[in-house]
Each structure stands twice: as C-alpha cells, then as structure tokens.
Coordinates of C-alpha atoms and ligand atoms in Angstrom, one line a residue:
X13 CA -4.0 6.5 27.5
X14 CA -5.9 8.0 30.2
X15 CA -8.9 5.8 31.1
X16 CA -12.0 8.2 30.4
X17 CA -14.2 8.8 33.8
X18 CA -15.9 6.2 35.2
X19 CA -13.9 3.0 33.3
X20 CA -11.5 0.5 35.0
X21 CA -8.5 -0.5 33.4
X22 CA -9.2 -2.9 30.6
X23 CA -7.3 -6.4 31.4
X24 CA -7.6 -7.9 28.2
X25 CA -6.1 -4.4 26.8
X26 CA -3.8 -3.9 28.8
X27 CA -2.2 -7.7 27.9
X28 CA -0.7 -5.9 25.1
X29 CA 0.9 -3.3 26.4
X30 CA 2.5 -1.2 23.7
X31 CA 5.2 0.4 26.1
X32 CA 6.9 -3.3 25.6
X33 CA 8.6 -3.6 22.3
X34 CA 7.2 -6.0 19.9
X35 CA 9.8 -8.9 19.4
X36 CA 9.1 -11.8 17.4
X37 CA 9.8 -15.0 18.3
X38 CA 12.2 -17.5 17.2
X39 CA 11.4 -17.7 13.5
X40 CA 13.1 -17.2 9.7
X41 CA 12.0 -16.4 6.7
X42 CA 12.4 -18.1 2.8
X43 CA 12.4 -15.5 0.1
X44 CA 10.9 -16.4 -3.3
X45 CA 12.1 -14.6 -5.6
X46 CA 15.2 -13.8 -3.7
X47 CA 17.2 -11.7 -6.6
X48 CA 14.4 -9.5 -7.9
X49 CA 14.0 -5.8 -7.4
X50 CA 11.0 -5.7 -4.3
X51 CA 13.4 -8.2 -2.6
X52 CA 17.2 -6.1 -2.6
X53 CA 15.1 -2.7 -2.1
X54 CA 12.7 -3.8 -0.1
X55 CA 13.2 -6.9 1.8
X56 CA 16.7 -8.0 2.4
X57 CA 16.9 -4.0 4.0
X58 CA 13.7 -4.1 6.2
X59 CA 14.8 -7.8 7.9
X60 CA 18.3 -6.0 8.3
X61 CA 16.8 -2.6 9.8
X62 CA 14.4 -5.2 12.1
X63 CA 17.5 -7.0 13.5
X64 CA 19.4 -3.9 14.1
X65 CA 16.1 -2.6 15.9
X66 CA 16.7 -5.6 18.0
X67 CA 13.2 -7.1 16.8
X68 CA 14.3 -10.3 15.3
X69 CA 14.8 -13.2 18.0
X70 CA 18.5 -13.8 17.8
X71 CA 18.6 -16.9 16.0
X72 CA 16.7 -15.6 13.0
X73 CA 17.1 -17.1 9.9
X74 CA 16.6 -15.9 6.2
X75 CA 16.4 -18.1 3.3
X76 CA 17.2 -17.3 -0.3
X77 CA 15.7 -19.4 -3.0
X78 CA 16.1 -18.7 -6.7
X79 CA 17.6 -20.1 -9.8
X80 CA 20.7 -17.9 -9.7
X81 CA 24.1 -20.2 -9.4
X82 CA 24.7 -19.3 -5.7
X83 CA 26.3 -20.8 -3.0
X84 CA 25.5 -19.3 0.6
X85 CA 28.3 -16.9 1.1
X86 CA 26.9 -15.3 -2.8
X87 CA 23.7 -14.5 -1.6
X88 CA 25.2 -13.8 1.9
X89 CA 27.3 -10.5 -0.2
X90 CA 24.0 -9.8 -2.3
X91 CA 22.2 -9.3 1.2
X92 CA 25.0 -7.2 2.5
X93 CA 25.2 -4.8 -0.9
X94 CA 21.8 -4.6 -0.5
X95 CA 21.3 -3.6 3.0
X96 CA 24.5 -1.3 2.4
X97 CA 22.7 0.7 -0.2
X98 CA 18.8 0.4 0.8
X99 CA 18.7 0.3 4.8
X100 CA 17.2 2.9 6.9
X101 CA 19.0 2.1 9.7
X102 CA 23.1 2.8 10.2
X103 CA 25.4 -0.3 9.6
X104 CA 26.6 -1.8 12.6
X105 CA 29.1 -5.0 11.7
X106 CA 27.6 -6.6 14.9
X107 CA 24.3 -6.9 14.0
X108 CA 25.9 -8.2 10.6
X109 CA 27.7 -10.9 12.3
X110 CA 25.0 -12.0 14.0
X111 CA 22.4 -11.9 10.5
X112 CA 24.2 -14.1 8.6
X113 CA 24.6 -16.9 10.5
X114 CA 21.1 -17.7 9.7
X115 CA 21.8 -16.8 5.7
X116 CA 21.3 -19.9 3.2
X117 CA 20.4 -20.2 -0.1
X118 CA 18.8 -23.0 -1.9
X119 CA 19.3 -23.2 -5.2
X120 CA 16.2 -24.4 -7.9
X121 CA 13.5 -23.7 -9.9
X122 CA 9.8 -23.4 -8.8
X123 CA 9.1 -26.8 -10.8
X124 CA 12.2 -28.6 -8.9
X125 CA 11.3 -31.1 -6.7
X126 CA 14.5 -31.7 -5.4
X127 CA 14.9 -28.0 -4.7
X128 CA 12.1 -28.0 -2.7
X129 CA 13.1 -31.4 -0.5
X130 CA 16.9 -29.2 -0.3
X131 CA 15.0 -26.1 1.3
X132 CA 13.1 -28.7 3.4
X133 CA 16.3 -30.0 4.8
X134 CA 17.5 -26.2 4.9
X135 CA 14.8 -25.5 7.3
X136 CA 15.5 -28.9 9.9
X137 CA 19.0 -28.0 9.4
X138 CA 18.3 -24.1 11.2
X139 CA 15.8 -25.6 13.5
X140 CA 19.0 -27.1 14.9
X141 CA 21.6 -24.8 14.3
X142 CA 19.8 -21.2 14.9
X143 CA 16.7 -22.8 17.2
X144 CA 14.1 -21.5 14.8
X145 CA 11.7 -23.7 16.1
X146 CA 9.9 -24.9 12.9
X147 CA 8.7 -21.8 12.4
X148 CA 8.6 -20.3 9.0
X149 CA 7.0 -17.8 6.9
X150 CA 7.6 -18.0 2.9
X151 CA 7.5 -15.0 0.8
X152 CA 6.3 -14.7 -2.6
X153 CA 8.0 -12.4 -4.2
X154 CA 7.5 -14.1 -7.8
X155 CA 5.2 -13.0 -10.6
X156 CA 1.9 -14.2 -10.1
X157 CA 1.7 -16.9 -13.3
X158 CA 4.3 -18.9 -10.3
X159 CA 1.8 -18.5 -7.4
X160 CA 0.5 -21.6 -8.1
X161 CA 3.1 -23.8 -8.5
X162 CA 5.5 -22.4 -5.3
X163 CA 2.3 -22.7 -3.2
X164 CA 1.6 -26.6 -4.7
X165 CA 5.4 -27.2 -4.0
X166 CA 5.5 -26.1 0.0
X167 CA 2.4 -28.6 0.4
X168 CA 4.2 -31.2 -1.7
X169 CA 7.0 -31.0 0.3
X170 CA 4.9 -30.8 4.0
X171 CA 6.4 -26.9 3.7
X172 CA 2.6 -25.9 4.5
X173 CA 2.4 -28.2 7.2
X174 CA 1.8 -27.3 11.0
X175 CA 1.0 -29.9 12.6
X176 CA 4.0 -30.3 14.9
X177 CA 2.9 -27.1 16.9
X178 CA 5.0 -24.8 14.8
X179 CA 3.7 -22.2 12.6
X180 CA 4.3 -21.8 8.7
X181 CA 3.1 -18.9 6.5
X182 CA 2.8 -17.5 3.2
X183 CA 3.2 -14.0 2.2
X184 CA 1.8 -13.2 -0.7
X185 CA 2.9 -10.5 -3.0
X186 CA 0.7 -8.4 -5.1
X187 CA -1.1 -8.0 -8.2
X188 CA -3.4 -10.8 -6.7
X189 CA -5.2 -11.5 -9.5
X190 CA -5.9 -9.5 -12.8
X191 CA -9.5 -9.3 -12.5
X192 CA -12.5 -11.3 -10.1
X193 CA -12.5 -14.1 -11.7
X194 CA -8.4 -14.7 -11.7
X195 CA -8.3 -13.6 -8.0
X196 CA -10.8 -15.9 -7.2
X197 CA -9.3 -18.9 -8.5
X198 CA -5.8 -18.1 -6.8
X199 CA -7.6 -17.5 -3.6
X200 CA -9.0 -20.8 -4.2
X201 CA -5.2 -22.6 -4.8
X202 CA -3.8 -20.4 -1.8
X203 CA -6.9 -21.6 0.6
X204 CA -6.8 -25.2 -0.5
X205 CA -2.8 -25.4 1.1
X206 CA -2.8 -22.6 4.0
X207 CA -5.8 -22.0 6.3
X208 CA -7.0 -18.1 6.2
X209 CA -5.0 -16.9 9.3
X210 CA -1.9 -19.0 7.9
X211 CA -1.8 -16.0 4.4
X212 CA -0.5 -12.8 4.4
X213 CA -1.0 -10.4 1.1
X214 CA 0.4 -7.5 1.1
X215 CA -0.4 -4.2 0.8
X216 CA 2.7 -2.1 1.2
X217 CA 0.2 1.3 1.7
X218 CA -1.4 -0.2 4.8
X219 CA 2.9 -0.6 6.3
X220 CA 3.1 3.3 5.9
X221 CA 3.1 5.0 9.0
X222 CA 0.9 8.0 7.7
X223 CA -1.7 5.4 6.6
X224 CA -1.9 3.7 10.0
X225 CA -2.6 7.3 11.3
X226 CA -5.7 7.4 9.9
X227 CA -7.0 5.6 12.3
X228 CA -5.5 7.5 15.2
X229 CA -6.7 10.7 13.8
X230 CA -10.4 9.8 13.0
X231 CA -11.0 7.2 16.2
X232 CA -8.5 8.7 19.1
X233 CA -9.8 12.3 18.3
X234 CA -13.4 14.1 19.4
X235 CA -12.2 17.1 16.9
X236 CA -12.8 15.0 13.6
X237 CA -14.9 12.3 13.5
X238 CA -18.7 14.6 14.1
X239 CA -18.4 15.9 11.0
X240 CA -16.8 13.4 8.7
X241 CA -19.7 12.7 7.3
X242 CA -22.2 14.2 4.5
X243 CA -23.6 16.6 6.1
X244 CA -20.5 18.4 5.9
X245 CA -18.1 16.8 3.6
X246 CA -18.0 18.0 -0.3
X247 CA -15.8 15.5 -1.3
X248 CA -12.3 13.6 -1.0
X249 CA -9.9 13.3 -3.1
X250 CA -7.0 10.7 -3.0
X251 CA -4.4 11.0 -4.5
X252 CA -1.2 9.1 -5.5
X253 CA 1.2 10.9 -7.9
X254 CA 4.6 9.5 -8.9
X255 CA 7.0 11.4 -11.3
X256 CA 8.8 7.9 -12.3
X257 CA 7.6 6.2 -15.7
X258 CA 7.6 2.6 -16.1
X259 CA 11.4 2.1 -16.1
X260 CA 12.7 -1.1 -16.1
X261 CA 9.0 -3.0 -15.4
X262 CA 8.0 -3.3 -18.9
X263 CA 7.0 -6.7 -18.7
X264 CA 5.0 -6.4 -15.4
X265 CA 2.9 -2.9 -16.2
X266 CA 2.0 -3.7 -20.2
X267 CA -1.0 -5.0 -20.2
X268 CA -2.4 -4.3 -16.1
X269 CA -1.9 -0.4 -15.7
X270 CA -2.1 2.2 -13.7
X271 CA -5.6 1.1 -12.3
X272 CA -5.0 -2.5 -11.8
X273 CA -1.6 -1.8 -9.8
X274 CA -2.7 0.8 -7.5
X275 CA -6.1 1.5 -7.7
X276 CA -7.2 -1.8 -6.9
X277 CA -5.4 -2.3 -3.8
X278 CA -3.8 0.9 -2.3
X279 CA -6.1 3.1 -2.7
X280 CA -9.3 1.4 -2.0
X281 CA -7.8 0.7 0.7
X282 CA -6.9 4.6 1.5
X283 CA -10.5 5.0 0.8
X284 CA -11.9 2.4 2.7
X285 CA -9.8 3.5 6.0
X286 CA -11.1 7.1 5.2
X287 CA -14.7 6.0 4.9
X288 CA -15.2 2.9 7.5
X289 CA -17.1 3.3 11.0
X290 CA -15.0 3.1 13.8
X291 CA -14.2 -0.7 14.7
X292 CA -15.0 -2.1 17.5
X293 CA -11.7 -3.1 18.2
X294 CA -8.3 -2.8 16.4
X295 CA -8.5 -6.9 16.1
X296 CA -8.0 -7.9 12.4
X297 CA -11.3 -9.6 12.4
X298 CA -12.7 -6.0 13.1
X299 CA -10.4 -3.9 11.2
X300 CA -11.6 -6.6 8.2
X301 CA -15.5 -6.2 9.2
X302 CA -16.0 -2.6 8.5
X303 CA -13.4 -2.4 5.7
X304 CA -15.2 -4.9 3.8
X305 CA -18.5 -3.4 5.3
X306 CA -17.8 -0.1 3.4
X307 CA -15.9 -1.8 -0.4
X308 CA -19.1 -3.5 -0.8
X309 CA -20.9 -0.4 -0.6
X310 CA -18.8 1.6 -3.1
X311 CA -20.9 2.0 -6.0
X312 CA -19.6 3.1 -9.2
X313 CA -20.7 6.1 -11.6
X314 CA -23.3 5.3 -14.1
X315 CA -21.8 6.9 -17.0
X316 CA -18.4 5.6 -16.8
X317 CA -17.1 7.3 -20.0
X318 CA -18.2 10.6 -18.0
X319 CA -17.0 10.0 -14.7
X320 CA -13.7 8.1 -15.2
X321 CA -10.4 8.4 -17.7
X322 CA -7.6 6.5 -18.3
X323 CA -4.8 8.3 -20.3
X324 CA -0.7 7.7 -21.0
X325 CA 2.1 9.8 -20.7
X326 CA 3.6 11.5 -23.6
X327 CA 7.2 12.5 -24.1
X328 CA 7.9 15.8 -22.0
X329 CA 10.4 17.3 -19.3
X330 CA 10.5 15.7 -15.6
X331 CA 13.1 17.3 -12.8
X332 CA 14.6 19.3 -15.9
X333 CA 15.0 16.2 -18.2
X334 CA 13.6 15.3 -21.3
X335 CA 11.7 12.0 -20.9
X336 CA 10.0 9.7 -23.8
X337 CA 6.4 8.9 -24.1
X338 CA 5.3 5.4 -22.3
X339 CA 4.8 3.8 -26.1
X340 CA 8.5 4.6 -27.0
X341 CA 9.6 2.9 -23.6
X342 CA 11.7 -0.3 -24.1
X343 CA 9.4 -3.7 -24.1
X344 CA 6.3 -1.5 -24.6
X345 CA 3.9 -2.3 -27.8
X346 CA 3.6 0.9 -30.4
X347 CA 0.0 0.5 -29.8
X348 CA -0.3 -0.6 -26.3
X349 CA -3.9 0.8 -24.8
X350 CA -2.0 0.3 -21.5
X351 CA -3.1 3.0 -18.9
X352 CA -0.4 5.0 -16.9
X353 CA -3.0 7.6 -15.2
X354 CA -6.3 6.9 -14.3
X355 CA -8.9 9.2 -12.1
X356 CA -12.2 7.7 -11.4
X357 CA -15.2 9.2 -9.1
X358 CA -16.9 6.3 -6.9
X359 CA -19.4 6.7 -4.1
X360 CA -19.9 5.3 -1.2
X361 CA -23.7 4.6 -0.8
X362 CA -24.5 4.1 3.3
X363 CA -26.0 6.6 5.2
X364 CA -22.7 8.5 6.5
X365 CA -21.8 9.2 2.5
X366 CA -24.5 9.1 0.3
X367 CA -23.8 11.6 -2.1
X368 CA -20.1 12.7 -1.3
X369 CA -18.0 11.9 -4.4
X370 CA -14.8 10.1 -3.9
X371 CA -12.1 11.1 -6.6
X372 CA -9.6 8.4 -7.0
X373 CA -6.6 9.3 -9.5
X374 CA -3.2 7.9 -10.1
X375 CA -0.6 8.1 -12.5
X376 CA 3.3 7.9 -13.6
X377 CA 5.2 10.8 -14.4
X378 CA 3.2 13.5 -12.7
X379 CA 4.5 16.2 -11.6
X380 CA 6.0 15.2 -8.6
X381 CA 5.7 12.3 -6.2
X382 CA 2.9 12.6 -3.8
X383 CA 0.2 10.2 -2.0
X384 CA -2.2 12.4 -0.1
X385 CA -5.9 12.5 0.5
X386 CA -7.9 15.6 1.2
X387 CA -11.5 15.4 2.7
X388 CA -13.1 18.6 1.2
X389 CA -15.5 20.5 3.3
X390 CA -18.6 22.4 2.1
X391 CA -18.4 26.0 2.5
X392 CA -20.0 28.0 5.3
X393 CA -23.6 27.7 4.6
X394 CA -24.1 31.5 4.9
X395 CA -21.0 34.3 4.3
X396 CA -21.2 37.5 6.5
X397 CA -18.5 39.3 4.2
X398 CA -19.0 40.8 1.1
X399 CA -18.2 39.2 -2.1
X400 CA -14.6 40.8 -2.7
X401 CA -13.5 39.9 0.7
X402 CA -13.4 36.1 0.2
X403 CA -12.2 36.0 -2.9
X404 CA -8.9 34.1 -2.0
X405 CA -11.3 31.8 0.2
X406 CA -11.1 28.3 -1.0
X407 CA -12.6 25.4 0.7
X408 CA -12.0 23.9 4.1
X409 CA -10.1 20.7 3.9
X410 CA -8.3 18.3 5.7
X411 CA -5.1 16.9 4.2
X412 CA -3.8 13.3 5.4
X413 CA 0.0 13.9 3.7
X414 CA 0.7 10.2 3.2
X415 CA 4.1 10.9 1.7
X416 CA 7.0 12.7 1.3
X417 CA 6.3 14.9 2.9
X418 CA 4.4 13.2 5.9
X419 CA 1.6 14.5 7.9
X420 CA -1.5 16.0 8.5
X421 CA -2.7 19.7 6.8
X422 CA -6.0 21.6 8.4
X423 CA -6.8 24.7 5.2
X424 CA -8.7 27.4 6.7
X425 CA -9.9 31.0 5.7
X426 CA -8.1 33.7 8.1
X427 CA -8.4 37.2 8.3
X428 CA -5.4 39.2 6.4
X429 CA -3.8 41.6 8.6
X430 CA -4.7 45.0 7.7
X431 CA -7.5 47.6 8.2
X432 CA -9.9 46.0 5.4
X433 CA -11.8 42.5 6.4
X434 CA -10.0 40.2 3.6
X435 CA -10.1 36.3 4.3
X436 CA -7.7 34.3 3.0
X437 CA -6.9 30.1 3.0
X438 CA -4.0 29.4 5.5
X439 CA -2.8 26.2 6.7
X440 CA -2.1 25.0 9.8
X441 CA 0.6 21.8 9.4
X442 CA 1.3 18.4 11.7
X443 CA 4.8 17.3 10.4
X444 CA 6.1 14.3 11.6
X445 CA 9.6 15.4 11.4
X446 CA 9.1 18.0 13.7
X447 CA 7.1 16.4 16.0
X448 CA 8.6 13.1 16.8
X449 CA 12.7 12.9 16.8
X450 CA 12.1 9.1 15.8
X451 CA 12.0 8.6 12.0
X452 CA 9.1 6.3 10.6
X453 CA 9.6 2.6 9.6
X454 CA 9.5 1.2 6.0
X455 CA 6.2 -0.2 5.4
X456 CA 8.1 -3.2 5.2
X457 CA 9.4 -3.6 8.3
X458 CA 6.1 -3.2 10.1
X459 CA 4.7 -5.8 7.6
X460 CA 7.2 -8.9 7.4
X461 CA 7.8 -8.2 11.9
X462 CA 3.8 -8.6 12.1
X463 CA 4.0 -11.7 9.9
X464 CA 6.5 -13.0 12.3
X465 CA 4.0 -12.1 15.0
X466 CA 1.0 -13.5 13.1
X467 CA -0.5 -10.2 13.7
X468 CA -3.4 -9.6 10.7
X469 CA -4.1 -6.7 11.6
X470 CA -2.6 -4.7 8.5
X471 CA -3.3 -7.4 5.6
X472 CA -6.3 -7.1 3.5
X473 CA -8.3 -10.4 3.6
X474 CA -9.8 -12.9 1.2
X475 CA -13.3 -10.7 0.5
X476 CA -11.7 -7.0 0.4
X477 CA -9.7 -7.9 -2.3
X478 CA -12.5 -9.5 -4.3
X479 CA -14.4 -6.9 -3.4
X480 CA -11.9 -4.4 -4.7
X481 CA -11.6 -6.2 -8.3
X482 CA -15.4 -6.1 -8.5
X483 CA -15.3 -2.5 -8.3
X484 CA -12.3 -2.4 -10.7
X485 CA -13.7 -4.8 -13.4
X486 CA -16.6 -2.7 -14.9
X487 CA -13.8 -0.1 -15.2
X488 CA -11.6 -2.2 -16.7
X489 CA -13.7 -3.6 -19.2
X490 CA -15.7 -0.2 -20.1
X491 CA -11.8 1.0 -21.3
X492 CA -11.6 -2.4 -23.0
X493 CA -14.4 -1.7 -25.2
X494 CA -14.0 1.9 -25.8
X495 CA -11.7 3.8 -26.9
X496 CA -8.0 4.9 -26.7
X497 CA -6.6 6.3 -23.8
X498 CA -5.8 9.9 -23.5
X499 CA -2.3 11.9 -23.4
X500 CA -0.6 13.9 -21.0
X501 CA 2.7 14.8 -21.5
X502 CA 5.2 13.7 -18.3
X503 CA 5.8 16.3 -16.1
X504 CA 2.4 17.7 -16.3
X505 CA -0.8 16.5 -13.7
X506 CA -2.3 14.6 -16.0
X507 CA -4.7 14.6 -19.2
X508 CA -7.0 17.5 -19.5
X509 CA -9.7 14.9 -19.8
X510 CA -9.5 14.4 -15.7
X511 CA -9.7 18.1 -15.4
X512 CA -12.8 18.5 -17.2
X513 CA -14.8 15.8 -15.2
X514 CA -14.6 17.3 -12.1
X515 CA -15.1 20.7 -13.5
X516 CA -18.8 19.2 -14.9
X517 CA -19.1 18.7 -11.4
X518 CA -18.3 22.4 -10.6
X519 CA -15.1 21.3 -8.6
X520 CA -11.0 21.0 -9.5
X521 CA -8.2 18.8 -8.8
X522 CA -5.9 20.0 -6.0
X523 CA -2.3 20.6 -7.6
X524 CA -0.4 19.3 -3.8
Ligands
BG6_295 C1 3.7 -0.5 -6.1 C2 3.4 -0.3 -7.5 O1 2.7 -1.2 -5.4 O2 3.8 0.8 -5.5 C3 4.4 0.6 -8.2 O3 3.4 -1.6 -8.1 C4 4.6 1.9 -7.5 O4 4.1 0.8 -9.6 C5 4.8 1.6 -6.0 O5 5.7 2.6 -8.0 C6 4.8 2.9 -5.2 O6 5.1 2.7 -3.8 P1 5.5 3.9 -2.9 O7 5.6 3.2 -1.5 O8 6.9 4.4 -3.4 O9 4.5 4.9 -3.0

C-alpha cells in the first residue's frame, strides 16, 4: 500500500508484513468428534490443503479422538479418503508422507477418564517425536449437549493448562447455545477452564474470502463508504439461499431451525460487517468493538407477526427432481413447527442507519444456492426523462456475491443504444475468477491456520454472540406462541408470506 501524502511508514504495521507467508508454528491439533460429517468434509481436507500450502510447521500433528474402534493407521486411511475426495488442493504423496507422521488416534468416550490421561500421553509423546512444543488446540466438533463435559475433561486432565509457556486452545463449534440463557451458561463452563483469548468459536462465514472483502471494499475504498449510509441507502437485503433440504441432519435441525442455525450467527454477522464504522485497526479487539457496537443496536420490528415469517418446505421439483416436503423427511415429527425458511426485517438504530430496513432471509430448498447481500440505493431524487423511458429502471444497488459465484456486482441505469432516450439497469461485475489466477481458500483453512497463529481476528467473541441470541429470542419465542409455519414448496423462493411483507413496504425480494 502506498503511504498517503504526508505519512511515514508505520513500524508497528509494517511488523506484519503480509508479503511474508503466514506459517504457524510448531503446533497439532486434537479433533473431537473426529468421524462426523464437518470433520471428513471440512477439517481433515483444510489441515491437508494447509500442509500442502506449506503452512503447517513440519512437525505438525493431528489428533483423532472418538469412540470408533480405531487404531492409528484406521483413522490414518479415514484422513486420506477424506482428503482424497474433499481437498482443494491436488494430491501430492509427499506432503502425505510427511502428514501422517503426526496422525494418532485416541480411542474413548467423552466421560472416559482414562481416554483423556491416553490423549495426555498422546500429546508428551508428539512433543518428543514431532517437536510440537506443548502446543495444542482441541476442536469441538461434538454436539453441544458434550460441550461441557469435553471442556471439564481437558481441565481434568491439565489439557487446559498453559503454564509451562506453551499454548492450548479450544475451538468451539457452533450452535453455541439454543437461546441467551443456554449460551450464557456455556460461555460460563468454557470461561471457567480457558481464558477469553485461549477460545475460538467459529463462524465458518467470517473464513469466506468474499466476506473478508467486505472490509476491503468499504474501508480501502474512497468510492463506497460516503454514501453507505441513510441518506442514500433504501435498504439491504442479505441473503442466504441453499437448494439442499435437511438430508441426513434430522436430529441436529428438528427443533433449532432455519433461524437459529444461520440467522443467529452468519448472517448477523454479514450484517454487522455491512453496517459497523470502520475500525480503528484490523486488531480483534477492534474488529470485536464496533461489531458488538452495532448488534446491540439492531432493534427489532414491533409487530413481529408483520415483519417476520418462518415457513417449511413442501414437496416439489429441485434441479429436475422430485423432492419430499421437510415433515415427510426421515427422523422428522408429522407435526414438527420446525422452520426451514425464515426472512425477518431488523433495523439498525444509530445515526448512520436509522430507518434503513435490513431484510434478513434464509432457507433450504430455494431455488438455488446463493449467499449474497445487496445494499439498495434510493432512486435519483429528481428524473429528467419522461415516464416511459425508465420503465426498465430498477434501483441502484451494490451486490457483495458471497458465493458461488464470488464477487462484487454495481446495477446501474444506462442509456439503450438507439435514437430514443430509454434507460435500462446494467451491471457492471468484479469476479474473482477472472481477476486473480489464485483460487480462494476454504473458510476452513483460514480459520483452523489462524487458530494455530492465535490470531482472533475472524472469531466472534463472548458478547456478539449473546448479543445475537438476544436479537433472535423475541423471534423465536413470538413463533413459539403463534401459529404454524408457512409452506413453500422446494424449488420455489420461498413462502408467499415473505413476499407480501416487503411488498407492505412497497419493495420486493431480489430473485439472484
Ligand atoms: C452451516 C449450517 O453453518 O452452514 C448448515 O449449519 C448450512 O445448515 C451451512 O448448510 C452452509 O454453509 P456454506 O458454507 O455451504 O454456505
């Protein structure tokens, strides 16, 4: 970056230099939950596409614990299917070799004692063998009814325990909590073992490249930030559309929905990076400051039967299939209340948004996958062209295309070529694929290498996620008490319900 006129180089700044790669030290990590789904799609492929990336220190150590009957070399081949079918990165037998000399598996259940004083042993036994230091972070990947009990375990068996100059951390999984008053109490058992800068929870969204560019776009950039504000802002809308149903999660979605698994976390935070003042610094101390600054200020609609719906998919068609209704889906109740979709308005009540609706909706089996959000515009205040020639004029927006299809979309009204003065909406498109050769890490490589690093920067803290159930629970409970949710059939974008509460406020869902 080109210092602006008139300022020195920065020292402190320029300590982290990001031309040098960011490697992290020696280290390993203990997966929880080692042979669930997050872990063989997720995990197990991001540590593999770090090491071949040549971010892991070279005597990096992974750590499988679960009940499964395994002996090392077992999970050692569940690793390597995994990382065969899930990794981003191409194979190289090399950086195979060198992975799994650091692969063991400890055998147990979270109640074991023994288990716990075997992966305690594991873990001097790779200090010495791979030089890992004492440094380890333990992942969570376990249904939250076992937070407790994994977390009491690692400080019953000094897993927790830094005091020999190494670091240990825990990596937390979400749902954190169910509501404020369950995500309270587990912050209190996670707190009482690790120290604040010692926890990690993730948010996958925050991992995504497209969502880190938010900040780029509204703080590197003169273009953007004067008038993302209310004096020229309609609305924004964000968006996250998938065109999967429930499949094989039964037992984790019943009961916690389509609001409680993504509205609660990744999209408040979407909205809070969309609507927080610029930081002073990228620090996570900042970063934390104004997020939390602007969740406390999200205030929610009055009439919440108005200005919110929560609906379920119906049987329909999806990518030329037909697919079956979320109540005839296997392990769900015939009269589950459960929602898969749900669109809510909130506003953000500081002087930068007062009055600018933020549209929040979410749902399973839409009609295709998308994450995006859109910052409306007003229109012009005044329109020198007659009524006819602006017609096909929609509304200026600017579209942050989390994913697929990643990057940044600028709608605008240009003339039509031809004699008559017609003004049309046109687009003018950033695309990541065409404008960097590099393709973008998993969120999950970005996350579990800054763990490594003990970098906070991406990890919401304590009081955002609090805050984020305390704008969830009035929600929550206002579908408790009334009502049934609505239908939509799959393949569709969503219950007509949605569609009629922002057309009582004289605007529409975009279809992306
Ligand atoms: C998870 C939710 O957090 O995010 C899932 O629990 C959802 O229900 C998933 O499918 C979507 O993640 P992504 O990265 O594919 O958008």
């Amino acid at each position: 970056m080109t210092p602006s006129p008139g300022t020195g180089a920065n020292p402190l700044r320029d300590a982290a230099d990001r031309r040098l790669p960011r490697i992290a030290g020696p280290s390993g990590l203990v997966i929880f939950g080692v042979t669930g789904d997050l872990s063989r799609k997720k995990l197990m492929p991001a540590v593999y596409d770090l090491a071949n990336r040549g971010l892991l220190p070279p005597g990096f150590s992974l750590v499988g614990f679960a009940r499964r009957e395994w002996a090392n070399e077992d999970f050692a081949q569940e690793v390597h299917d995994a990382v065969k079918e899930h990794a981003r990165t191409p194979f190289r037998e090399e950086v195979w070799q060198q992975l799994i000399q650091g692969m063991r598996f400890v055998q147990g259940t979270f109640d074991d004692d023994d288990a716990f004083e075997r992966l305690r042993e594991t873990i001097g036994e790779l200090d010495k063998a791979q030089g890992t230091g004492g440094n380890f972070a333990f992942y969570l990947s376990v249904p939250p009814s076992a937070f407790p009990v994994v977390i009491q375990q690692l400080k019953k068996h000094g897993l927790a325990d830094q005091s020999s100059g190494s670091w240990r951390r825990a990596v937390i999984e979400k749902p954190f909590g169910h509501d404020l008053k369950s995500a309270e109490e587990l912050n209190a058992t996670v707190e009482e073992v690790f120290a604040p800068d010692q926890v990690f929870r993730i948010d996958h969204y925050l991992g995504k490249e497209t969502v880190q560019n938010i900040l780029a776009l509204r703080f590197a950039n003169q273009m953007f930030e004067p008038i993302w504000t209310r004096s020229f802002v309609d609305h924004v809308q964000i968006t996250m559309a998938e065109d999967i149903g429930i499949g094989g999660r039964a037992g984790y979605y019943d009961g916690i929905g389509a609001a409680r698994d993504v509205i609660q976390n990744h999209l408040l935070q979407l909205l809070a990076l969309t609507a927080m003042e610029e930081p002073a610094s990228f620090d996570a101390d900042a970063l934390a400051a104004e997020k939390t600054k602007v969740l406390g200020a999200v205030k929610l609609p009055k009439d919440l039967g108005r200005d919110t719906v929560f609906a379920q998919y119906a049987a329909g068609w999806q990518g030329g299939e037909k697919v079956i209704g979320y109540l005839e889906e296997d392990g769900i109740d015939a009269k589950s209340k459960t929602d898969t979709y749900a669109a809510v308005k909130l506003e953000v009540d500081n002087r930068r948004w007062a009055g600018v609706p933020f549209y929040l909706r979410t749902g399973k089996r839409l009609g295709r996958r998308v994450t995006e959000i859109a910052v409306v515009f007003q229109r012009a205040p005044h329109s020198p062209f007659d009524h006819t020639s602006t017609e096909e004029l929609g509304q200026n927006a600017l579209v942050i295309r989390v994913q697929p299809d990643e990057g940044v979309t600028v709608r605008f009204g240009s003339k039509v070529p031809g004699t008559s003065m017609e003004v049309r909406d046109v687009s003018m498109d950033f695309a990541y694929g065409e404008s960097f050769t590099e393709s973008s890490p998993e969120a999950y490589e970005r996350l579990i290498l800054d763990v490594l690093l003990g970098d906070a920067n991406l990890f919401p803290r304590t009081e955002e996620v609090e805050l984020s159930w305390k704008i969830l629970d009035p929600i929550e409970e206002y579908w408790e008490k009334h009502g049934k949710p609505a239908q939509y059939p799959s393949g569709t974008w969503g219950p007509a319900e949605a569609d009629e509460m922002l057309e009582r406020n004289g605007r529409s869902w975009r279809r992306p």
